[in-house]
GROMACS .gro file of C-alpha atoms in nm:
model
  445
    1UNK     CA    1   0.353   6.549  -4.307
    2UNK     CA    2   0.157   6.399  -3.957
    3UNK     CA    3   0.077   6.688  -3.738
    4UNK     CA    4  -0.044   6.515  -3.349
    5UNK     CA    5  -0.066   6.668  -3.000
    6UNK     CA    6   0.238   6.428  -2.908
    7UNK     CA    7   0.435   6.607  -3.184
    8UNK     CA    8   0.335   6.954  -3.078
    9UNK     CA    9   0.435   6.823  -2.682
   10UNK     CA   10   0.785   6.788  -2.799
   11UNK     CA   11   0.798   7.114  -2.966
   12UNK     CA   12   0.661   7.327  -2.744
   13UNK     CA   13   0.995   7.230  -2.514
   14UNK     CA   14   1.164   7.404  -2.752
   15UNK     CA   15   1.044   7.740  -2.653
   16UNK     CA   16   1.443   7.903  -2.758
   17UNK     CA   17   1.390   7.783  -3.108
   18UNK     CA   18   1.052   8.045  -3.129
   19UNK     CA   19   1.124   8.331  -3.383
   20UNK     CA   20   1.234   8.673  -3.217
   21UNK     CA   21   1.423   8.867  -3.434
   22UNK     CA   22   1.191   9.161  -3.551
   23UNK     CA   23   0.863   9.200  -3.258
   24UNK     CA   24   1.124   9.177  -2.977
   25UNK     CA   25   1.278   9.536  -3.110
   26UNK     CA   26   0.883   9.711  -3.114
   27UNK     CA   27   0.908  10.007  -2.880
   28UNK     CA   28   0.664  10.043  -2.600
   29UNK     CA   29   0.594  10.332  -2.355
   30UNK     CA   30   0.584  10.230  -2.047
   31UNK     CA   31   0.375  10.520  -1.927
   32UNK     CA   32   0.113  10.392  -2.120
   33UNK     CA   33   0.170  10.053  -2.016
   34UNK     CA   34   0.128  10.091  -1.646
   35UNK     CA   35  -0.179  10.290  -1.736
   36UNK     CA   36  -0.330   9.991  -1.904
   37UNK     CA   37  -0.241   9.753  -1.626
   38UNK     CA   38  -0.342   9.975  -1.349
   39UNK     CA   39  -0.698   9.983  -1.522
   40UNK     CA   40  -0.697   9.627  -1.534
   41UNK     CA   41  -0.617   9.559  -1.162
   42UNK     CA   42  -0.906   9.754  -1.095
   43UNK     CA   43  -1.121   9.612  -1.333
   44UNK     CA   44  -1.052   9.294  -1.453
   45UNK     CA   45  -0.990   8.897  -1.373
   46UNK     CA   46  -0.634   8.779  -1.288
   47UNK     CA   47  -0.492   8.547  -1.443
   48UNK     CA   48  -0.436   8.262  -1.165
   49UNK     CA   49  -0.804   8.337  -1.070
   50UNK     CA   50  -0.897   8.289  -1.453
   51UNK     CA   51  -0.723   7.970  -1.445
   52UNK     CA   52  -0.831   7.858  -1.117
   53UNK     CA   53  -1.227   7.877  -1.182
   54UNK     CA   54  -1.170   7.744  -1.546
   55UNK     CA   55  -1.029   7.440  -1.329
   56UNK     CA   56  -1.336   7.389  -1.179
   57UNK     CA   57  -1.515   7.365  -1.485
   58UNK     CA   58  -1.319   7.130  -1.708
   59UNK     CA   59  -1.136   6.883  -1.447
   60UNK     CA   60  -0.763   6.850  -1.473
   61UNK     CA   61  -0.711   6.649  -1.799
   62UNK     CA   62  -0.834   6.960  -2.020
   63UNK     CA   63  -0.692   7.172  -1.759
   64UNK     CA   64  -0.373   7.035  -1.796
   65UNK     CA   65  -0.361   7.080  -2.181
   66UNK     CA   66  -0.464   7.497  -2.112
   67UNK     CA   67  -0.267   7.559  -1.837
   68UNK     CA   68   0.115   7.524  -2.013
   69UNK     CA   69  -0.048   7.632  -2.403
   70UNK     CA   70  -0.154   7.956  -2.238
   71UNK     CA   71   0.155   8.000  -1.988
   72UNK     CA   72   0.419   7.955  -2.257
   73UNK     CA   73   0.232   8.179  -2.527
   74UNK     CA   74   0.178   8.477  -2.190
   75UNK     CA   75   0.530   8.455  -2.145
   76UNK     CA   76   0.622   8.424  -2.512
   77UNK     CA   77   0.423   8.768  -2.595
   78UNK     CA   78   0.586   8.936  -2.291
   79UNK     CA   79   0.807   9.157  -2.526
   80UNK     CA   80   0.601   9.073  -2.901
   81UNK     CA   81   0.256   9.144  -2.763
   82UNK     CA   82   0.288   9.244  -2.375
   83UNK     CA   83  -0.061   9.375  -2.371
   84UNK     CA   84  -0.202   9.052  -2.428
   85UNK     CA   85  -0.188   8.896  -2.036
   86UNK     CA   86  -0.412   9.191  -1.939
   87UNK     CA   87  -0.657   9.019  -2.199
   88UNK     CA   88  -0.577   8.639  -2.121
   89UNK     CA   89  -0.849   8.626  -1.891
   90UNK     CA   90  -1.106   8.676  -2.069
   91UNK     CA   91  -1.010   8.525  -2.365
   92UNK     CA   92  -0.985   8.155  -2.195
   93UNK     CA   93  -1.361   8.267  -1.983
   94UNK     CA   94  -1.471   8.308  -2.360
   95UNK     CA   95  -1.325   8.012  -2.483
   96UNK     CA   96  -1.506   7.806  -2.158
   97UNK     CA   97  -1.793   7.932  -2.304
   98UNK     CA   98  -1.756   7.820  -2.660
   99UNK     CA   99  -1.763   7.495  -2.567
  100UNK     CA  100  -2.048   7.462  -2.378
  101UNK     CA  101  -2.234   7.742  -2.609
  102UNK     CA  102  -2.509   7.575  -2.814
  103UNK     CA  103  -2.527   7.900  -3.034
  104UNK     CA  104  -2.367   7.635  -3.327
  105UNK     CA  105  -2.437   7.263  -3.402
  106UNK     CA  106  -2.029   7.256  -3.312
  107UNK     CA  107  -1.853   7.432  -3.058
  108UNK     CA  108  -1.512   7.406  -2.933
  109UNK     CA  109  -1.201   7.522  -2.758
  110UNK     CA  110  -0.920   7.824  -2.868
  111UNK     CA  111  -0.672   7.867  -2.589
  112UNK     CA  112  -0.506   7.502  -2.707
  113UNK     CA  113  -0.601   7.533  -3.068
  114UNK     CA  114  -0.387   7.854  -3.105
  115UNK     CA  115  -0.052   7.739  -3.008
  116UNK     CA  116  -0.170   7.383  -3.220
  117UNK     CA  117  -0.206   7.635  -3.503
  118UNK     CA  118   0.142   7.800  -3.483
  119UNK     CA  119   0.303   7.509  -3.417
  120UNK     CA  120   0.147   7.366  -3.763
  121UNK     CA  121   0.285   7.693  -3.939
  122UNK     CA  122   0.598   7.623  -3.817
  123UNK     CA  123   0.661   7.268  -3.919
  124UNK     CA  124   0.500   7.404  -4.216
  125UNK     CA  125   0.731   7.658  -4.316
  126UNK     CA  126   1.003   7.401  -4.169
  127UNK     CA  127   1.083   7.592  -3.897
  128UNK     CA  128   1.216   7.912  -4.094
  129UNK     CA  129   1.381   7.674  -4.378
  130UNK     CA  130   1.639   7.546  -4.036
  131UNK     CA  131   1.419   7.224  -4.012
  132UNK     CA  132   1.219   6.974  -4.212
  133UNK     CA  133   0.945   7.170  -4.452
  134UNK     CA  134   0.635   7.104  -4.673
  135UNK     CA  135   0.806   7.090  -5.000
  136UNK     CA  136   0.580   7.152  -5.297
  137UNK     CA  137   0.771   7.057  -5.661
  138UNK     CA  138   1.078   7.077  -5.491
  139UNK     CA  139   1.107   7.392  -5.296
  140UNK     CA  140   1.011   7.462  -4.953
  141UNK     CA  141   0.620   7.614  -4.870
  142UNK     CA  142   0.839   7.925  -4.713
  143UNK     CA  143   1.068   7.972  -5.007
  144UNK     CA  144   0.754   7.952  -5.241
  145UNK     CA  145   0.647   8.259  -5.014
  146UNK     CA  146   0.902   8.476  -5.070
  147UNK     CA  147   0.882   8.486  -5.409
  148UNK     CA  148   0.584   8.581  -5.449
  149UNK     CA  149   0.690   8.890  -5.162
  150UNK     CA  150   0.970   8.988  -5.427
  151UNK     CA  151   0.824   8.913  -5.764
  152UNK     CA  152   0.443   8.833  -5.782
  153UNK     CA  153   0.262   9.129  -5.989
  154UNK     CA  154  -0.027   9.075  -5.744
  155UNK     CA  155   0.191   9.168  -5.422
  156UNK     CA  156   0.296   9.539  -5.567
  157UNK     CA  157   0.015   9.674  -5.313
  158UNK     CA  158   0.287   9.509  -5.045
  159UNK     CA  159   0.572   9.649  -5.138
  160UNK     CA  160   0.415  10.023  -5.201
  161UNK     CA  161   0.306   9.999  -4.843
  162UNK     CA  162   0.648   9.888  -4.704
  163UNK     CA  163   0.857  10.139  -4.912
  164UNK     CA  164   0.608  10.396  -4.838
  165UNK     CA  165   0.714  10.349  -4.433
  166UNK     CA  166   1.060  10.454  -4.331
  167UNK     CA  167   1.190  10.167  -4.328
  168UNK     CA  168   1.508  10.090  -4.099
  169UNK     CA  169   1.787  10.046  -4.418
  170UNK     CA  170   1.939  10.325  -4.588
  171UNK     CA  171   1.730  10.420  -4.878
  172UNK     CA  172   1.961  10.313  -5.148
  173UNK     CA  173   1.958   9.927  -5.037
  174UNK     CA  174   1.631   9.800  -5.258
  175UNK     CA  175   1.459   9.547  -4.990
  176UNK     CA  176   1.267   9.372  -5.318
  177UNK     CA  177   1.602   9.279  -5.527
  178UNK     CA  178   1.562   8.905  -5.560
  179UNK     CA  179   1.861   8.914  -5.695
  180UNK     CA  180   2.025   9.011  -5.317
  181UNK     CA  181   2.053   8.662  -5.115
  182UNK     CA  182   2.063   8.872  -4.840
  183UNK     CA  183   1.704   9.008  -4.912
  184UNK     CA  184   1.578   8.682  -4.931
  185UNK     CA  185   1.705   8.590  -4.616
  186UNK     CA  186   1.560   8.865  -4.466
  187UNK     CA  187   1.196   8.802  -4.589
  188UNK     CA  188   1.223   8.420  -4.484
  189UNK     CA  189   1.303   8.579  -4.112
  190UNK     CA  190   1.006   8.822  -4.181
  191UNK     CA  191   0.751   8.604  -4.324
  192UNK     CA  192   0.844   8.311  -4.092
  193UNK     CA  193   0.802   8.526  -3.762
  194UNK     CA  194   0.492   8.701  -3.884
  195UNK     CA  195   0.300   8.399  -3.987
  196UNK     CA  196   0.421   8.252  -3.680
  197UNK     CA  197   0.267   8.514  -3.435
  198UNK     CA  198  -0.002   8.568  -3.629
  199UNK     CA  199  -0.119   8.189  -3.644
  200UNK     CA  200  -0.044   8.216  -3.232
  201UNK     CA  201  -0.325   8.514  -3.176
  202UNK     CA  202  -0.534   8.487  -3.459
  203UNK     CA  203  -0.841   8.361  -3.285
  204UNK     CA  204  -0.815   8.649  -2.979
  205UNK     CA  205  -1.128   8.795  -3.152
  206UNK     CA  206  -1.362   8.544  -3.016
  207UNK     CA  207  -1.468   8.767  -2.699
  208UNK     CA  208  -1.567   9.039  -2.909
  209UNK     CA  209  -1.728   8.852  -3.152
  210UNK     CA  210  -1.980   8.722  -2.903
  211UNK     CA  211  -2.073   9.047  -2.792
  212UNK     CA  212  -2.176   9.175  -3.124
  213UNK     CA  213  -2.346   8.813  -3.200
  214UNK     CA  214  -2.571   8.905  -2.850
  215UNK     CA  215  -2.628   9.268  -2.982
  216UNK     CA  216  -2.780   9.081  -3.288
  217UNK     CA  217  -2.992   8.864  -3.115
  218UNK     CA  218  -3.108   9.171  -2.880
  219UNK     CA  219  -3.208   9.340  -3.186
  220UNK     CA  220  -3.513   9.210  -3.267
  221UNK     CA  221  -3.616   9.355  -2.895
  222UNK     CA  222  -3.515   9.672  -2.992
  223UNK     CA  223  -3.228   9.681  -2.724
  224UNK     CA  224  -2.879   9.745  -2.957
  225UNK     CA  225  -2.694   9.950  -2.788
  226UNK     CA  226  -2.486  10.105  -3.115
  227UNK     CA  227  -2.562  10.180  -3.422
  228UNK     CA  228  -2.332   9.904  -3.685
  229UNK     CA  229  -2.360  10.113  -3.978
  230UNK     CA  230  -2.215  10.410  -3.761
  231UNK     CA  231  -1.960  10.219  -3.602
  232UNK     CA  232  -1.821  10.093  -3.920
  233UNK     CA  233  -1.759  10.439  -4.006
  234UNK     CA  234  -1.573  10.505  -3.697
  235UNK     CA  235  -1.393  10.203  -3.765
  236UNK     CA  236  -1.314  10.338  -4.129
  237UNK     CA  237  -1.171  10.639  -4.035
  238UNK     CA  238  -0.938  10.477  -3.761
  239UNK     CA  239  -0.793  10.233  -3.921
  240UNK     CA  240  -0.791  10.274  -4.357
  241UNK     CA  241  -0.438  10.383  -4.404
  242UNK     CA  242  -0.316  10.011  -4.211
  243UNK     CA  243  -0.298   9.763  -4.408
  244UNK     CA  244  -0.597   9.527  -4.320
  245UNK     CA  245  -0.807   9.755  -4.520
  246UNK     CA  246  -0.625   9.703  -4.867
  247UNK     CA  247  -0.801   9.343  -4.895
  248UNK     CA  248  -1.140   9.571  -4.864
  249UNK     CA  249  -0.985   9.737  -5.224
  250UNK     CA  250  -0.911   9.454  -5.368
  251UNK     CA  251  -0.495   9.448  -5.212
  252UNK     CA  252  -0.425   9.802  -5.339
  253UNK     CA  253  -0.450  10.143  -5.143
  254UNK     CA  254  -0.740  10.400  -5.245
  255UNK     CA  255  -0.681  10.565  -5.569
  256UNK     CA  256  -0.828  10.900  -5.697
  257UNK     CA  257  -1.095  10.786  -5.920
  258UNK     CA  258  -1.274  10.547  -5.623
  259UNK     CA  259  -1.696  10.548  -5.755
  260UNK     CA  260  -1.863  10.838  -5.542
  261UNK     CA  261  -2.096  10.461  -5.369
  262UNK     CA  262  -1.788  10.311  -5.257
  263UNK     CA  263  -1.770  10.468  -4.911
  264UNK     CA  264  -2.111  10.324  -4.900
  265UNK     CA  265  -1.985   9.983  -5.043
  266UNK     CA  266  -1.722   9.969  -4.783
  267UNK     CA  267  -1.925  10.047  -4.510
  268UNK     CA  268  -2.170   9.746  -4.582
  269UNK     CA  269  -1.831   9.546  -4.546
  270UNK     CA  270  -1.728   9.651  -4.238
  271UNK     CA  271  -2.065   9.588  -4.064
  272UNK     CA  272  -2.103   9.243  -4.251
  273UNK     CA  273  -1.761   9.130  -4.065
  274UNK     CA  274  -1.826   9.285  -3.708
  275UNK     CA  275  -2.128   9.083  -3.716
  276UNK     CA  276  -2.050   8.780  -3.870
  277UNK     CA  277  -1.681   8.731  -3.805
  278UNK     CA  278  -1.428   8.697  -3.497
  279UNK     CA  279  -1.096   8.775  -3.775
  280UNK     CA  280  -1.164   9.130  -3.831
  281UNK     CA  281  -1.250   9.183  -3.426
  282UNK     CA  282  -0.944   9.035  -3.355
  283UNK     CA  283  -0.762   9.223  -3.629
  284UNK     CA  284  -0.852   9.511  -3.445
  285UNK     CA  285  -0.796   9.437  -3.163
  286UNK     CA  286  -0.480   9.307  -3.223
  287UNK     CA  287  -0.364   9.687  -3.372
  288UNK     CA  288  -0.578   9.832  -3.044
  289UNK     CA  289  -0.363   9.648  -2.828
  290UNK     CA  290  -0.044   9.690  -2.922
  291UNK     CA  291  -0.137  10.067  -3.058
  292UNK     CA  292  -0.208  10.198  -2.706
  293UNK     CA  293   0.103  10.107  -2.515
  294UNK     CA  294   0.303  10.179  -2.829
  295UNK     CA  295   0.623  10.482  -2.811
  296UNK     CA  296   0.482  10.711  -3.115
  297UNK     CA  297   0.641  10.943  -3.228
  298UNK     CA  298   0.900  10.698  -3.150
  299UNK     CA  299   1.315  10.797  -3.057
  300UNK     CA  300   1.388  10.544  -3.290
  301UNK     CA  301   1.258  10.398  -3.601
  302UNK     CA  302   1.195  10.043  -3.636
  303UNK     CA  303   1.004   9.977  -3.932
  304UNK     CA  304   1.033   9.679  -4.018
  305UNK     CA  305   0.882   9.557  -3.653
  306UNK     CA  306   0.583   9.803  -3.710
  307UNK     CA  307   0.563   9.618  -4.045
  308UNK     CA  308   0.505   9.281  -3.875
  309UNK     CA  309   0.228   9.410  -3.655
  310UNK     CA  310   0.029   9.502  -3.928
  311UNK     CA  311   0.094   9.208  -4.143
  312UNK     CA  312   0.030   8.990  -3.846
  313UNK     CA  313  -0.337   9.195  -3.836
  314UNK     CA  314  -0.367   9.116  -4.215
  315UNK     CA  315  -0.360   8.711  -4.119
  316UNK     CA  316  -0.547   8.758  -3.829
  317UNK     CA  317  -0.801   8.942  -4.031
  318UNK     CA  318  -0.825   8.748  -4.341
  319UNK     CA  319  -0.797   8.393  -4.159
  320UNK     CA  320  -1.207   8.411  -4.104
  321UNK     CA  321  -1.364   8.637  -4.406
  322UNK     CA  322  -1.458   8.363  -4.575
  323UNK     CA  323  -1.798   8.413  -4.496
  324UNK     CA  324  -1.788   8.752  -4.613
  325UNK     CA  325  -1.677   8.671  -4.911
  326UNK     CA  326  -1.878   8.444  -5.018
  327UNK     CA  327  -2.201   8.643  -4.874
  328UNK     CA  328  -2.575   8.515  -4.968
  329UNK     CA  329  -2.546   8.530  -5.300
  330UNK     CA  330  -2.598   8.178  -5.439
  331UNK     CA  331  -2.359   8.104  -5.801
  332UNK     CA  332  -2.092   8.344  -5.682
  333UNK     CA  333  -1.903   8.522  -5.431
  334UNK     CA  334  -2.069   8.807  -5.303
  335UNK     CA  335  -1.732   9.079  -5.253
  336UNK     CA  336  -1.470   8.887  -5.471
  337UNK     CA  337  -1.193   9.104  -5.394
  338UNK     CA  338  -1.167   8.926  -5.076
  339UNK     CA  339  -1.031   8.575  -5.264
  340UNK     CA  340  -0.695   8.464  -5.076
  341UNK     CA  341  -0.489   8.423  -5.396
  342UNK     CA  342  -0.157   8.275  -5.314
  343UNK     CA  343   0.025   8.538  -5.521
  344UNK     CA  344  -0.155   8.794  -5.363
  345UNK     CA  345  -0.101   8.700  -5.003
  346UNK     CA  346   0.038   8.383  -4.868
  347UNK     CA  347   0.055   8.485  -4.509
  348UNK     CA  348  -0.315   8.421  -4.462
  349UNK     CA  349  -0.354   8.174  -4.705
  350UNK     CA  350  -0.086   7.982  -4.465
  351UNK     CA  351  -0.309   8.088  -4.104
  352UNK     CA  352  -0.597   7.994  -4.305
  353UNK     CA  353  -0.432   7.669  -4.411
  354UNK     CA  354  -0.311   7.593  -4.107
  355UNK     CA  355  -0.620   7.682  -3.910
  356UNK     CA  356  -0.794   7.456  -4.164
  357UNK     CA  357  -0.546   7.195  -4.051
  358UNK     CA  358  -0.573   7.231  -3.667
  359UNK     CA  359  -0.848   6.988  -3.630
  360UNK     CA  360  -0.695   6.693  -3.344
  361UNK     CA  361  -0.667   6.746  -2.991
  362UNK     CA  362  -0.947   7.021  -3.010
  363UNK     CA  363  -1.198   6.892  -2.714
  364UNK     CA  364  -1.593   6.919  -2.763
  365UNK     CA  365  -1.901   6.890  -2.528
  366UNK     CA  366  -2.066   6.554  -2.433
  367UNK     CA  367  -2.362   6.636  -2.252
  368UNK     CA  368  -2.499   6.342  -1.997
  369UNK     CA  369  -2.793   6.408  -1.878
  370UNK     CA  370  -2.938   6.312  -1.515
  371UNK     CA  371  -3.258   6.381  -1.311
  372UNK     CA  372  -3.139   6.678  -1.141
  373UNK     CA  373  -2.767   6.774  -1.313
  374UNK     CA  374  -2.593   6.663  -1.620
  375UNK     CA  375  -2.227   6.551  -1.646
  376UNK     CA  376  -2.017   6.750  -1.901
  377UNK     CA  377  -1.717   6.581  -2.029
  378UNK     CA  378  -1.472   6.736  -2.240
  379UNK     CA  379  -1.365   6.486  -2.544
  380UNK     CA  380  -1.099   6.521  -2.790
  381UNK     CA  381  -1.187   6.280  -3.078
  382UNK     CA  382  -0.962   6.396  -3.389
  383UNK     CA  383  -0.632   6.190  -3.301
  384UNK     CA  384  -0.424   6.330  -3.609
  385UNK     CA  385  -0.432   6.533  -3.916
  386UNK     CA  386  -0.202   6.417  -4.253
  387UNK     CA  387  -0.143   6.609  -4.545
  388UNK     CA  388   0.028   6.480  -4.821
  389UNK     CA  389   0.078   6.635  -5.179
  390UNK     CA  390   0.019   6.352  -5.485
  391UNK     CA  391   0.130   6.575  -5.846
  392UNK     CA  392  -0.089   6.879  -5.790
  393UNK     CA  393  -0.348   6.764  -5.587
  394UNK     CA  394  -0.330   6.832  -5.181
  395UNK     CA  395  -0.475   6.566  -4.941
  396UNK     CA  396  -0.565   6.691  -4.622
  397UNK     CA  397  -0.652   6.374  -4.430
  398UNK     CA  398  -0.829   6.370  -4.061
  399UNK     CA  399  -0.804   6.079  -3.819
  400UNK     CA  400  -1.055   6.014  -3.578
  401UNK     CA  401  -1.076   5.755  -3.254
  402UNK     CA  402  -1.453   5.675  -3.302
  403UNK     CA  403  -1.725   5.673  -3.559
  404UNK     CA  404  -1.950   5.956  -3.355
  405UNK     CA  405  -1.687   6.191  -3.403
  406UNK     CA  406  -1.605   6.067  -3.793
  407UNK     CA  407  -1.999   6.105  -3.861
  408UNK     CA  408  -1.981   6.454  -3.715
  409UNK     CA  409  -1.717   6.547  -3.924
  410UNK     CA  410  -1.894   6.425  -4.220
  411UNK     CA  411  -2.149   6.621  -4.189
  412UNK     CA  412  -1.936   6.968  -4.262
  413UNK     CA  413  -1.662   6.852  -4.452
  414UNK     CA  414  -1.811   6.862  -4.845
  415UNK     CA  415  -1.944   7.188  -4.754
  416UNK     CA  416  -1.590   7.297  -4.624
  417UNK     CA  417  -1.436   7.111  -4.983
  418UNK     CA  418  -1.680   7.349  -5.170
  419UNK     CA  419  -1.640   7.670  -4.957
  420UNK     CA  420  -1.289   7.687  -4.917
  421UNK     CA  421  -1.130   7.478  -5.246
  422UNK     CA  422  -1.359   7.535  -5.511
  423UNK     CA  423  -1.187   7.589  -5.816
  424UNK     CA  424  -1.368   7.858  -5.980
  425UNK     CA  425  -1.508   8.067  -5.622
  426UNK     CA  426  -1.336   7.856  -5.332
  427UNK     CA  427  -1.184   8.100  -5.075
  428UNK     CA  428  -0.858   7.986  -5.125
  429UNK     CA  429  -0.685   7.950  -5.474
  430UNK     CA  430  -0.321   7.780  -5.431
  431UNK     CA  431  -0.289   7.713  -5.809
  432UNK     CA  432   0.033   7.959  -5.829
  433UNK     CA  433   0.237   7.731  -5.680
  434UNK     CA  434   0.126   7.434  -5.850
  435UNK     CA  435  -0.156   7.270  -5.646
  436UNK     CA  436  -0.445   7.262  -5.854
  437UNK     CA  437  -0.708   7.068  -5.617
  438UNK     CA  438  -0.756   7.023  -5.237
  439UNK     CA  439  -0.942   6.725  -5.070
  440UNK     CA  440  -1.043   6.693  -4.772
  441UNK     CA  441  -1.136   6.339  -4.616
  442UNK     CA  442  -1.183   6.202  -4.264
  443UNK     CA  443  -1.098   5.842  -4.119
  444UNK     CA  444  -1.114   5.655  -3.829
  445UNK     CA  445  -0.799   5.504  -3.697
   0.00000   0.00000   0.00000
């Protein structure tokens, strides 16, 4: 399967063909919602002025690729996520400033790798099983998916939590009978629409990420202006009956015999990610956004949409713990209850997949320098990316248009091979559904 920015031109036309079948029926107030956006009129960027200055600083070719991503995903969230336009803005000033940050030995774009992401877990997952999929020993990535939703040992933590909200079907119809085609149809809407709007947001968490990255670098100056470790505690007590905490537990909820250090334990975790992640920012976030416009107690209940907000914040999450979870310690993983396991839960093993995937069309900074200015150009050198499945073994192929870029690559891809496909501590293990090895290569075209 070839993903390309030509492909991804002719399926962003397509914009009818997007899933909308569960976020579409979330209820807002819209009280709360002129609240927010009279706040931001007062206080924050417009859009057209957002996109206006960014303009100025990229030239129209990059422009050009921005300008529709961002336009179709602002009007796409209108009714899924309407509080994101009010933080559009900021998020594509932020992503400006990724590229030209020299914080990392590689910096680039988000507002176009996004809706390259979702578009890659769509053709991945075939489109919600109506188009052409990724096929693994004969069935379909999605349908792979759902079984492990209905039947996997590992996902009971998932199904607890859904029949534990009142879910919008009459009590007596069992939503995890794989026996029901109906069910399964059902979860392949679910799962398909949540991965789908979770691969299209799950890098929001940028902006907030490099606000806590300048707190750390203030710190040495003594000039932090909150306390982490009392933060995280905040954050704890917010948010740990939603389900982006269970991967804290190991994928379970709290039980009654939890070691009198684990509040500790947990609280070590949650300042680890705010500083060294943008997935659990943008997690939170994501629930922040959506939490404060949202109609609670609401006239109606619609479960099952609430259900893909927080699953969406699970992938959103989980997409960039990696780091996390594999910590300082040298042999093995520092917090191993953080492992994506397939069987466990494939929507972020798919954004994590896919995000892993998104490599062409994603523009970095060549710096030219002159007397008195330099010349920035803004060069996308990954043409394609190829995956192809030989037995049990993924390939996951990059194709680049010059040997800079190929020599750049090289120097981070063995360490991604290691990090993320290890076999006995790699971040993700897809060895439930039959792939036992992943490789990652890069090429020049």
């Amino acid at each position: 399967m070839d993903f390309n920015y030509n492909d991804f031109l002719r399926f962003s036309t397509n914009s009818a063909d997007l899933p909308q079948n569960f976020f579409r029926y979330l209820r807002w107030d819209r009280r709360k919602y002129n609240v927010l956006e009279e706040k931001h009129k007062k206080t924050g960027i417009s859009i057209e002025t957002a996109f206006s200055e960014l303009r100025k600083r990229t030239g129209v070719e990059y422009n050009d690729k921005v300008y529709p991503a961002q336009t179709n995903t602002q009007s796409y969230s209108e009714r899924i996520f309407p509080s994101y336009r009010f933080i559009l803005p900021e998020v594509l000033i932020d992503d400006w400033l990724s590229i030209v940050d020299f914080h990392k030995d590689f910096s680039r774009d988000h507002a176009v790798h996004q809706p390259l992401t979702a578009y890659i877990v769509y053709k991945l997952l075939g489109g919600g099983n109506y188009g052409e999929s990724f096929d693994i020993n004969g069935t379909s990535l999605l349908e792979h998916c759902v079984d492990q939703i209905l039947k996997s040992p590992k996902m009971e933590y998932f199904r607890n939590y859904v029949n534990n909200m009142n879910n919008d079907f009459p009590s007596e119809r069992d939503l995890f009978d794989n026996d029901n085609v109906l069910n399964r149809e059902l979860w392949k809407m679910l799962f398909f629409e949540t991965a789908y709007v979770a691969a299209l947001f799950h890098d929001i968490g940028y902006p907030w990420q490099y606000i806590n990255r300048l707190k750390h670098c203030l710190s040495s100056a003594d000039f932090s202006p909150t306390n982490t470790i009392s933060n995280s505690k905040s954050v704890y007590e917010m948010y740990k009956n939603r389900l982006i905490f269970y991967p804290f537990n190991g994928y379970r909820a709290l039980s009654n015999d939890v070691p009198c250090n684990w509040q500790e334990e947990q609280n070590n975790m949650i300042s680890t990610s705010i500083a060294k992640t943008h997935g659990f920012s943008g997690a939170l976030g994501y629930l922040y956004l959506n939490d404060i416009i949202r109609e609670y107690p609401a006239l109606e209940n619609l479960s099952l949409s609430q259900l893909c907000v927080e699953w969406a914040a699970l992938g959103i999450l989980m997409h960039d713990m990696k780091s996390v979870y594999l910590g300082n310690k040298e042999y093995q993983p520092e917090y191993n209850q953080l492992r994506l396991e397939f069987d466990q839960d494939p929507l972020s093993c798919i954004i994590t997949l896919s995000d892993l995937i998104e490599e062409f069309e994603r523009p970095n900074l060549v710096n030219t320098p002159h007397r008195y200015s330099s010349n920035f150009r803004y060069e996308c050198q990954c043409a394609s990316t190829e995956i192809t499945l030989n037995v049990n073994t993924l390939n996951i192929a990059y194709n680049y248009n010059n040997t800079n870029a190929l020599a750049n690559k090289l120097r981070f891809i063995n360490k991604d091979q290691e990090e993320y496909f290890n076999r006995m501590f790699g971040y993700i293990n897809l060895s439930c559904i039959g792939i036992e090895r992943v490789i990652l290569s890069a090429t020049i075209i």
